[in-house]
XYZ file of C-alpha atoms in Angstrom:
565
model
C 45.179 -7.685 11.067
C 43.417 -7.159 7.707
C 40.934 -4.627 7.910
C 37.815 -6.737 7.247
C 38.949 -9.170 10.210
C 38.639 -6.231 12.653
C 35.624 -5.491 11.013
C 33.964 -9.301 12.111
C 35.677 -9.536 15.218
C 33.033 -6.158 15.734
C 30.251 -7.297 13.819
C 30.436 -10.546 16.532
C 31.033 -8.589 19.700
C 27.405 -6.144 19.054
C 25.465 -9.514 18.489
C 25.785 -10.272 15.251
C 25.498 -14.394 14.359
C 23.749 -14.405 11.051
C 24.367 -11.998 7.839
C 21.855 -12.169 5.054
C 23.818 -11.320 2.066
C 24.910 -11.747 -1.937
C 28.846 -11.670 -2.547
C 30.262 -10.322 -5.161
C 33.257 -8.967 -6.472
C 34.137 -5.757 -4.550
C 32.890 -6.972 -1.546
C 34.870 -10.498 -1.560
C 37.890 -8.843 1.644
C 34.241 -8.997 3.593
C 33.719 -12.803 3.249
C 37.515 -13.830 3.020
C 37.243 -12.387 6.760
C 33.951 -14.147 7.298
C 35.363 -17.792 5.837
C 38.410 -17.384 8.259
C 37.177 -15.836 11.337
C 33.788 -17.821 11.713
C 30.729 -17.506 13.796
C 28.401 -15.544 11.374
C 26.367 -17.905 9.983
C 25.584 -16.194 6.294
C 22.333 -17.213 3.786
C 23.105 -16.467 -0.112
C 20.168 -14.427 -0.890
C 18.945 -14.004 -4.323
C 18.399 -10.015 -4.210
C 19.289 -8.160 -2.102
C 16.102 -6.445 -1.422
C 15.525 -9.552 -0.170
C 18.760 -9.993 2.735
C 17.455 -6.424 4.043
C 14.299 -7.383 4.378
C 15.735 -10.666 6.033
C 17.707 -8.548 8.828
C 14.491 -6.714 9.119
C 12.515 -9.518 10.034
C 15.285 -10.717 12.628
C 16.326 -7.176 14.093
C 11.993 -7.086 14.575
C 12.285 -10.512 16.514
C 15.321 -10.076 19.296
C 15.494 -6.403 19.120
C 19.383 -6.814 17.844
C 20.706 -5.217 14.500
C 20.010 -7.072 11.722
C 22.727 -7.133 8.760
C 22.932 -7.125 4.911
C 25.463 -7.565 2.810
C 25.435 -6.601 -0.920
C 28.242 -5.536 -3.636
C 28.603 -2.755 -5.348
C 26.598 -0.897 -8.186
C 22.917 -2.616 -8.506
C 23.476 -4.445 -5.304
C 22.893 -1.035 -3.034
C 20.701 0.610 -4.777
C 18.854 -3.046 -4.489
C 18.907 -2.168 -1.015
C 17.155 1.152 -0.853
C 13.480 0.015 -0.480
C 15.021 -1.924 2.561
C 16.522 0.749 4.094
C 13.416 2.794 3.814
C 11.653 -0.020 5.167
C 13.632 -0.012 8.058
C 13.854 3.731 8.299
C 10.069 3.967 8.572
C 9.361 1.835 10.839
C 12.262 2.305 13.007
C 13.993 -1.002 12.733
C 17.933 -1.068 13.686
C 19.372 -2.824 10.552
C 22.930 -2.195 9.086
C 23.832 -2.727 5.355
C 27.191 -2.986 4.248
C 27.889 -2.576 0.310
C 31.177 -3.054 -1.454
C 32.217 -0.390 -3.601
C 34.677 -0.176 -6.632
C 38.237 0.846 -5.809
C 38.718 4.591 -4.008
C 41.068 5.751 -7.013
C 38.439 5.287 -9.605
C 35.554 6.654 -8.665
C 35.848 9.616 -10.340
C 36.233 7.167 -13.561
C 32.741 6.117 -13.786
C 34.184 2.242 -13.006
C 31.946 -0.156 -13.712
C 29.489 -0.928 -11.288
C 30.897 2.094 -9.067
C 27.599 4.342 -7.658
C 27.672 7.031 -5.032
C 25.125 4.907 -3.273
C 26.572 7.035 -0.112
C 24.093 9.679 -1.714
C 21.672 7.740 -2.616
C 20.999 6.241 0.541
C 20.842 9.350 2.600
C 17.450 10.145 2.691
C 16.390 6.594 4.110
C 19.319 6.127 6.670
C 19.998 7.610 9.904
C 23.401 7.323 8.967
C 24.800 6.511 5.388
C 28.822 6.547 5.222
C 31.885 5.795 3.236
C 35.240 4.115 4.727
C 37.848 6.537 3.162
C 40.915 5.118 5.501
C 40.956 1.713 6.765
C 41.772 2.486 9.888
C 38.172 3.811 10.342
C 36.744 1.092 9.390
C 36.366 -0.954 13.462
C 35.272 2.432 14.429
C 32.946 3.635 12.053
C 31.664 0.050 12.450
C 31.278 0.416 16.165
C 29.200 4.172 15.247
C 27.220 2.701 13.015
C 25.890 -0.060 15.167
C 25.244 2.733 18.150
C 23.804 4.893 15.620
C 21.092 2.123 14.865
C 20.612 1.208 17.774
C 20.054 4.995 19.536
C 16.879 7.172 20.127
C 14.742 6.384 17.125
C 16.274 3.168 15.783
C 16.918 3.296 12.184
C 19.351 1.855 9.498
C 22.784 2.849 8.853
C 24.665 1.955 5.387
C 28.653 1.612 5.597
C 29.893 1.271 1.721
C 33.859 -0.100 1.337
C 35.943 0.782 -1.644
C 37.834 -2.663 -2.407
C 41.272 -1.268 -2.235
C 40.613 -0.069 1.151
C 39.137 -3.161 2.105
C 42.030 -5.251 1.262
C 44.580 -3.128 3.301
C 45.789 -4.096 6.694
C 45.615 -2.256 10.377
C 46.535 -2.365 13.886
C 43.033 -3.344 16.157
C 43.063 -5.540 19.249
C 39.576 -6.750 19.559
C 40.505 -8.067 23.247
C 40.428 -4.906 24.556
C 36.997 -3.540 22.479
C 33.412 -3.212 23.473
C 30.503 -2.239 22.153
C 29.472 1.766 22.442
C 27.012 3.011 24.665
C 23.695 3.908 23.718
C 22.317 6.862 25.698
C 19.440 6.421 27.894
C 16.655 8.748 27.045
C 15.255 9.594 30.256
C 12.249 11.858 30.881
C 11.813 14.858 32.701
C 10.253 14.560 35.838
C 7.881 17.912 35.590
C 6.503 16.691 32.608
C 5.669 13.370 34.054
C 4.056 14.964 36.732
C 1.840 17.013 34.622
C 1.128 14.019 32.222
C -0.199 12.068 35.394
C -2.450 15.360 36.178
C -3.568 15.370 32.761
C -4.795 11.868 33.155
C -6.220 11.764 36.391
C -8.058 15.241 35.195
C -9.785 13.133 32.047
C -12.974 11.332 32.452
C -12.960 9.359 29.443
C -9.074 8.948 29.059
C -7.241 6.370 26.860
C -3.835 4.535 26.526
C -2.632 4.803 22.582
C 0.488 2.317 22.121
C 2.226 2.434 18.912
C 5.452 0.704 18.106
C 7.687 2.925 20.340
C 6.261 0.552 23.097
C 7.404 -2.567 21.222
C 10.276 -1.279 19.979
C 11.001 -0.484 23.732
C 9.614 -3.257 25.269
C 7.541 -1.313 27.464
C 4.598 -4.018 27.107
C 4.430 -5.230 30.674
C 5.035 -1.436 31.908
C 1.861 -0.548 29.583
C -0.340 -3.057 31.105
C 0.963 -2.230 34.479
C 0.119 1.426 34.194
C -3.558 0.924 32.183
C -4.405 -1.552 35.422
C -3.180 0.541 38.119
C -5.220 3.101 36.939
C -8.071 1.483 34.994
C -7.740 3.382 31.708
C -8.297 0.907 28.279
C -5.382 0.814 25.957
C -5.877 1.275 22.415
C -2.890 0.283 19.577
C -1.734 1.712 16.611
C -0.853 -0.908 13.312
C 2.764 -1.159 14.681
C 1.307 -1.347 18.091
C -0.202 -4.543 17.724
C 0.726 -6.917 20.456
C 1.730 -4.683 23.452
C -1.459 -5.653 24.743
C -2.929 -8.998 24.472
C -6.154 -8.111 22.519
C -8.243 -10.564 25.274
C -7.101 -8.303 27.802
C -10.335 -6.268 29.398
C -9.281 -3.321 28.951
C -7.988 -3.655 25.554
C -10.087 -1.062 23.369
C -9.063 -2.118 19.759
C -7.672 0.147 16.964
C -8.611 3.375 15.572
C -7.980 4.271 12.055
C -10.220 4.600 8.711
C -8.801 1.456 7.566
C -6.816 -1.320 9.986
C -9.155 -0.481 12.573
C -12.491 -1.655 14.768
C -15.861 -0.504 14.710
C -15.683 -0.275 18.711
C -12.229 1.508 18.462
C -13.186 4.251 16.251
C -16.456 4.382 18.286
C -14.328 4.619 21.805
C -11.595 7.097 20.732
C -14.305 9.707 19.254
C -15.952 9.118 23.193
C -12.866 10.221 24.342
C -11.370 13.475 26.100
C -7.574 12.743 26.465
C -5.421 10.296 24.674
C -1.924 9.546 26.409
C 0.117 8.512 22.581
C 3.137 6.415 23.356
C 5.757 5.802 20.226
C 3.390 6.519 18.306
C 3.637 8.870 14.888
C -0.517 9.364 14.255
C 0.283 7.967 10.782
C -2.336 9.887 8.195
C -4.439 6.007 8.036
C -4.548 5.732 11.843
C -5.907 9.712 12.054
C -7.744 10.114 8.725
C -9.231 13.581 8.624
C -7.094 15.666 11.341
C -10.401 18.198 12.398
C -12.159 14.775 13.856
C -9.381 13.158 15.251
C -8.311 15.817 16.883
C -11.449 17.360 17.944
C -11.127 18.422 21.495
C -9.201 15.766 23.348
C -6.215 16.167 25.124
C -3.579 14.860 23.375
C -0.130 14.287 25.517
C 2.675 12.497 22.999
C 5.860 10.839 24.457
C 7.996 9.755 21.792
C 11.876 9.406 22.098
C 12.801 11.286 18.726
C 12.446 15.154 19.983
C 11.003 16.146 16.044
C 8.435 13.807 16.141
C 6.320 15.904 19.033
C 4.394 18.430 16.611
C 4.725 16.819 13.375
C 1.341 16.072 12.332
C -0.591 18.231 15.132
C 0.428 20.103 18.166
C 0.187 18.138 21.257
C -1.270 19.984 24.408
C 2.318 18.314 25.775
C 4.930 16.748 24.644
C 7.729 14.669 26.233
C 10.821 12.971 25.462
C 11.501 9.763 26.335
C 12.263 6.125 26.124
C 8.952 4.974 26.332
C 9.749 1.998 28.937
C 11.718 4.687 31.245
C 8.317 7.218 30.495
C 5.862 4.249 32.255
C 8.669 3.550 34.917
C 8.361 6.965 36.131
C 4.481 7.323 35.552
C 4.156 3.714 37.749
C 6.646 5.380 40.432
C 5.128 8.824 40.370
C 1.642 7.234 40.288
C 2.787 5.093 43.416
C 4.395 7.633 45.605
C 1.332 9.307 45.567
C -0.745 6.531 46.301
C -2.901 6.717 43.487
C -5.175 3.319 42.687
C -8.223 3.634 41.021
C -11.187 1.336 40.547
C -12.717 0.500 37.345
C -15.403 3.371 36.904
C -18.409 4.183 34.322
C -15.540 4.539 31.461
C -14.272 1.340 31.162
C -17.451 -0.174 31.822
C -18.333 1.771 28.441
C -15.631 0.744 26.089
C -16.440 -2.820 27.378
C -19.238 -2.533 26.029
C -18.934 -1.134 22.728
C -16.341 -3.983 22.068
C -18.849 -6.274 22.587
C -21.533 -4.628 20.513
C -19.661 -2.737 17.548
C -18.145 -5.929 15.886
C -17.895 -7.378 12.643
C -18.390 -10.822 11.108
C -16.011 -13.484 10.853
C -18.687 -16.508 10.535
C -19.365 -16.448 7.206
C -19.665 -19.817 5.376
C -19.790 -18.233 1.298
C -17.701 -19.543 -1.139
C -15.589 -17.836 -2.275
C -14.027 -17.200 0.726
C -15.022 -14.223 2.801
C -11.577 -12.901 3.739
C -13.045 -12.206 7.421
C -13.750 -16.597 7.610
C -9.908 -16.768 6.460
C -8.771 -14.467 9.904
C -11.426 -16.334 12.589
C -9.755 -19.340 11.409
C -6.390 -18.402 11.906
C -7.198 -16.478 15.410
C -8.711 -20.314 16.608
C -5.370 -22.417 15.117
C -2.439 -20.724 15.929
C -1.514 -20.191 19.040
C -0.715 -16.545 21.172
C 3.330 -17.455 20.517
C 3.104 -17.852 16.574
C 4.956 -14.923 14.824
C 3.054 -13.532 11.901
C 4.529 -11.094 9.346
C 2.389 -9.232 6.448
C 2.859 -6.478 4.175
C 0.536 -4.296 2.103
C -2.849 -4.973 0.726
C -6.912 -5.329 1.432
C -5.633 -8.497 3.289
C -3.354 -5.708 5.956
C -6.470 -4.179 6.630
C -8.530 -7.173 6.854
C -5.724 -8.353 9.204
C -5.763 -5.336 11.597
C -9.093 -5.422 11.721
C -10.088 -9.104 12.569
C -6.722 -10.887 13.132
C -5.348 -10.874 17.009
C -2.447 -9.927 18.562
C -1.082 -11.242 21.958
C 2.123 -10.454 22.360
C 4.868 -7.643 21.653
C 6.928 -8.796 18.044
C 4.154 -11.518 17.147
C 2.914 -9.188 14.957
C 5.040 -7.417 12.578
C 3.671 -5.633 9.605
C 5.618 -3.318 7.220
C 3.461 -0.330 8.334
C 4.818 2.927 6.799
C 6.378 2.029 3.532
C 4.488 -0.902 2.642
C 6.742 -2.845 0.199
C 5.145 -5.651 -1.768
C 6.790 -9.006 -1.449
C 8.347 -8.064 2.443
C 6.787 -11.289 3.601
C 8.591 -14.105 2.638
C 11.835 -12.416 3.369
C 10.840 -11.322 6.748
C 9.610 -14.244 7.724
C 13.278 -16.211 7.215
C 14.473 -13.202 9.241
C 12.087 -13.763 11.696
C 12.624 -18.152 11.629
C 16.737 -17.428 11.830
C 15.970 -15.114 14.653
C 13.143 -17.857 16.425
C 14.031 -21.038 15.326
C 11.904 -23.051 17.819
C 9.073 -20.659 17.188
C 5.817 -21.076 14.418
C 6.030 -18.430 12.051
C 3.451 -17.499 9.559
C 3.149 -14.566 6.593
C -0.109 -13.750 5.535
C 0.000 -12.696 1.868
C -1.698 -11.348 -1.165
C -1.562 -13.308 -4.878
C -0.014 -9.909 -5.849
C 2.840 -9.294 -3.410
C 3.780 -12.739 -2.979
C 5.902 -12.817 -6.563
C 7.878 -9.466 -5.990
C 10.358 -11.457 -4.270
C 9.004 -15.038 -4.288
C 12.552 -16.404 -5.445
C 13.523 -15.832 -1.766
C 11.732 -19.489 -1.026
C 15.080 -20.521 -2.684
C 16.410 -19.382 0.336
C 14.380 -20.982 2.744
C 14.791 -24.104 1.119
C 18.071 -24.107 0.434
C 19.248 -23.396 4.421
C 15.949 -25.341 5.862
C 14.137 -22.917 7.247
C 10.282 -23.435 7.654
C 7.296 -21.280 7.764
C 3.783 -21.330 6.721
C 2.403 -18.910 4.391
C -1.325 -18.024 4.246
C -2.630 -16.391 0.909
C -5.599 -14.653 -0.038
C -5.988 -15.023 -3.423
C -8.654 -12.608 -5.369
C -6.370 -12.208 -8.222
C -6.908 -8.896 -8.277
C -4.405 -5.986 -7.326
C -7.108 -5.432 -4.561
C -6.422 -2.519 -2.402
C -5.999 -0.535 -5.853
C -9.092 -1.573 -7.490
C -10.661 -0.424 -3.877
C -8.850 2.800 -4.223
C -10.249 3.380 -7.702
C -13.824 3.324 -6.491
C -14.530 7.032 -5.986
C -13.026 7.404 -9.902
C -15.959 4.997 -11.124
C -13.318 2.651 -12.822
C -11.685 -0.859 -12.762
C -8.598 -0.484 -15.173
C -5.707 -2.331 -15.415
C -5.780 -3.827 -11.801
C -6.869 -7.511 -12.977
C -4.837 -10.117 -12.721
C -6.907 -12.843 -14.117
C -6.058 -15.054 -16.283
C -7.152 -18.455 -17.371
C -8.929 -20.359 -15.232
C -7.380 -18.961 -12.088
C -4.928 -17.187 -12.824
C -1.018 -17.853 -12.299
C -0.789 -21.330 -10.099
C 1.288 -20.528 -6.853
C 1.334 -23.943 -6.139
C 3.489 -25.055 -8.888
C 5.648 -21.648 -7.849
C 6.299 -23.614 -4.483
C 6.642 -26.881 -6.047
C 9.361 -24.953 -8.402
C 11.160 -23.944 -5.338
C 11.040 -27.795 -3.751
C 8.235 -26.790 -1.095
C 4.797 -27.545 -0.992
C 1.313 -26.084 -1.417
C -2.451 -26.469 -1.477
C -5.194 -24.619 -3.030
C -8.361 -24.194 -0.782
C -12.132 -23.041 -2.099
C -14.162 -23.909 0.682
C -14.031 -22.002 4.107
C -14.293 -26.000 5.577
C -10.795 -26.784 4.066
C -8.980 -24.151 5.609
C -8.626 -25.323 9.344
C -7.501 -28.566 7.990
C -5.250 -27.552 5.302
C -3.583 -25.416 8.018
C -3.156 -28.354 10.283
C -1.809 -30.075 7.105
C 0.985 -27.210 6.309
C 1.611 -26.794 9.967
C 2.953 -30.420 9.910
C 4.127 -30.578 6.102
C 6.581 -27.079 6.977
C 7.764 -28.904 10.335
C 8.192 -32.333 8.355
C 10.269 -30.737 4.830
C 11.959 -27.867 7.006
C 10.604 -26.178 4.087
C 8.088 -22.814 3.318
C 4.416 -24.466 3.002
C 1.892 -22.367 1.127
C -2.166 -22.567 1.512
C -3.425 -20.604 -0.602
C -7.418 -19.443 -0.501
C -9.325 -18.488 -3.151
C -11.247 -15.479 -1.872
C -14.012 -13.473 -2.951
C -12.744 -11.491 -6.303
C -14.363 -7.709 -5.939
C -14.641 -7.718 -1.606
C -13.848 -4.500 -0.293
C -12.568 -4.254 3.352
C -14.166 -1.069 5.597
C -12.734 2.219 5.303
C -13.244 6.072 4.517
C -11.686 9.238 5.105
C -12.298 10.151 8.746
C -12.838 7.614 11.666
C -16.772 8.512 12.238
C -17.308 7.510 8.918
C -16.353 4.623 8.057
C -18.065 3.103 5.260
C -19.101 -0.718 5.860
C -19.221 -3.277 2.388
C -20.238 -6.076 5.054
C -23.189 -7.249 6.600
C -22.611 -6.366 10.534
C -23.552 -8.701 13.295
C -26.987 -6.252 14.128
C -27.727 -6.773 10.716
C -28.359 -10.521 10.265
């Protein structure tokens, strides 16, 4: 059969059903196999920055690999800031890139790029097909390779003429390759569960490993068994649901909680599961540190030791980890009460809060998150990038359940949103999705709403608009200066409603902190009634600044706080 054939009858058989892609020349054998083969639905994207951040979004949602398609040339190195998307955040996505013919590369043919090189740094796995024979199997390898230890994101580029030749491959008698179990050893266990019973003041610290994993109901298990709070990391958010009792927020000198910082520094032992202590989670290392216990279970061996030295260090699949902590835990017949500790983080979560009531206008951007914690419900999938309005987000926005949340947390591309959030719709269609974006962000890679409302996919998408870049005007505080970060212009600035109105969707501009409950109800119902991206966009406060300094016990508020009325 043609090459490209084999290559869909294996993109189908590892779960494949929708490609986000842009054709083009070099990689037409691709789609020729697509057209006659069926059963991958495919959206024309209109970058292709944009279709990774689409199989992103959906790989984030099921916990599949997501796929891109691009040409060759432009169209990969398009790609890159998705692949180190993915690649920071762990997210199994492959992208496959057409590439001019084998026998001139070396003739600088146009649009030919060694994007096999390029891509290497941001890829667990970046490769070139070379014979077509290879191509079903390097295929099959570069879906296990995703979807192993650490997921990440694999690129396969395809020379046209090897595309087009033909090979011998019976997909009737071809699975799928098996993806090792990472399984922990059983000494370490035991001397984690030591560790922990040992602590006084001990604490759960989920990061995306768990979601990634989905280890959620094995975290709760474990943190109720033995009555020790659970904190979560910015990826983290969700493994617990945040009205849990013995949830005990998020530390960090940014997307974190006054009663979070204020409960990790009471702590002596923190049990870190997936998680990477990213440098805005620890801030300064001598006070996050300090003299806890730190045991770190991560399923990518070089992670253990990368930012500090862990007292111990275990590798593992964090699921199969809390499996064998429940059993060990069990066997011994270990079931402790709720003690003085938890009875203490309770109540600094009720006591070291921050507002969400205001009733200013402009918007407070704290009124904008209390208003959509009370309207959408614990099943709504939210997405949202990089900005003040991520911080505000992980600091007054909650999270209920594992993949509701999903935040481009390492990298931190502008304009992920409205991508990810098709990604995320393709992946759930029954389910509510939401972005929450910036006035900024949102036009890096707005002409994806062409997308949406071109294949009728629906979302809502909640802007804070200071017209401002915001999180950089914050940044240049401590250099006494406000240059070149204004956005302003005429009376408000650029009009994202007409944007949406461009794109055949719909939008409403809000001033009042009154209008927004009902101009979400409205878009909720508008999105559901057009099949079509809704926008509500909120004009916030221009110059707010959201909390943050350089080491978790000091944290410099710009708010009034609750005590302080």
């Amino acid at each position: 059969m043609p090459a490209m054939n084999a290559v869909v009858e294996v993109l189908r058989s590892e779960g494949v059903d929708v490609a986000f892609g842009c054709p083009g020349a070099a990689i037409l054998p691709l789609y020729k196999a697509m057209e006659e083969l069926g059963g991958i639905e495919h959206l024309v994207v209109r970058h292709e920055e944009g279709a990774t951040h689409m199989a992103d979004g959906w790989a984030r949602t099921n916990g599949r690999v997501g796929l891109a398609i691009g040409t060759s040339g432009p169209a990969g190195t398009n790609m890159i800031t998705g692949l180190y998307t993915a690649f920071a955040d762990s997210i199994p996505i492959v992208c496959v890139t057409g590439q001019a013919a084998s026998t001139k590369l070396h003739q600088e043919a146009f649009q030919a790029v060694d994007i096999v090189e390029i891509a290497k740094p941001v890829t667990k796995w970046a490769v070139q097909v070379k014979e077509a024979a290879q191509a079903p199997w390097i295929f099959r390898e570069a879906f296990r390779t995703a979807r192993s230890g650490r997921p990440g994101p694999v690129l396969i580029d395809i020379p046209v003429d090897i595309a087009r030749q033909v090979i011998e491959y019976d997909p009737s008698i071809d699975v799928p390759l098996p993806v090792a179990r990472v399984e922990p050893h059983l000494p370490r266990v035991e001397r984690a569960l030591d560790l922990l019973l040992a602590a006084e003041r001990p604490l759960l610290l989920s990061g995306g490993g768990v979601v990634i994993a989905d280890a959620s109901a094995e975290l709760v298990e474990l943190a109720e068994l033995l009555h020790i709070p659970v904190q979560v990391t910015l990826m983290g958010k969700g493994s617990i649901d945040e009205n849990h009792p013995l949830f005990s927020g998020m530390t960090g000198i940014q997307t974190s909680q006054r009663y979070g910082n204020a409960s990790f520094l009471e702590s002596d032992l923190v049990l870190a599961l997936g998680a990477r202590f990213g440098d805005r989670h620890t801030g300064a290392l001598d006070v996050y540190r300090g003299e806890r216990t730190f045991i770190h279970v991560d399923i990518e061996p070089t992670q253990l030791g990368r930012v500090f030295e862990p007292d111990l260090g275990i590798v593992s699949d964090t699921r199969l980890f809390l499996r064998a902590m429940l059993e060990l835990a069990r066997a011994r017949g270990i079931s402790r009460t709720a003690g003085a500790w938890p009875a203490r983080v309770a109540q600094l979560r009720s006591t070291l809060t921050r507002r969400e009531d205001f009733d200013d206008i402009p918007v407070k951007a704290p009124r904008v998150y209390k208003e959509i914690n009370d309207f959408f419900d614990e099943d709504t999938y939210f997405v949202t990038a990089i900005g003040l309005y991520q911080i505000w987000g992980g600091q007054h926005q909650k999270a209920f359940k594992p993949r509701r949340y999903q935040v481009c947390g390492q990298a931190g591309p502008l304009g992920w949103e409205i991508p990810a959030a098709i990604g995320v719709k393709k992946a759930a269609p029954e389910a509510q999705v939401v972005g929450v974006v910036g006035d900024y962000g949102f036009q890096y890679l707005v002409e994806e709403l062409a997308v949406a409302a071109q294949y009728d996919v629906p979302f809502v998408l909640v802007m804070l608009n200071n017209e401002y870049l915001g999180l950089i005007r914050q940044a240049s505080l401590p250099y006494e200066m406000n240059y070149q970060v204004d956005i302003h212009f005429d009376e408000y600035g650029t009009d994202n409603v007409k944007i949406m109105e461009a794109y055949g969707c719909a939008g409403v501009r809000v001033f009042d902190p009154a209008e927004i409950r009902p101009s979400l109800e409205w878009a909720t119902k508008e999105a559901a009634r057009t099949s079509r991206p809704v926008l509500v966009e909120i004009m916030i406060e221009r110059e707010a600044n959201t909390p943050h300094g350089l080491s978790i016990d000091a944290v410099r508020e710009f708010e009034p706080l609750p005590t302080e009325v």
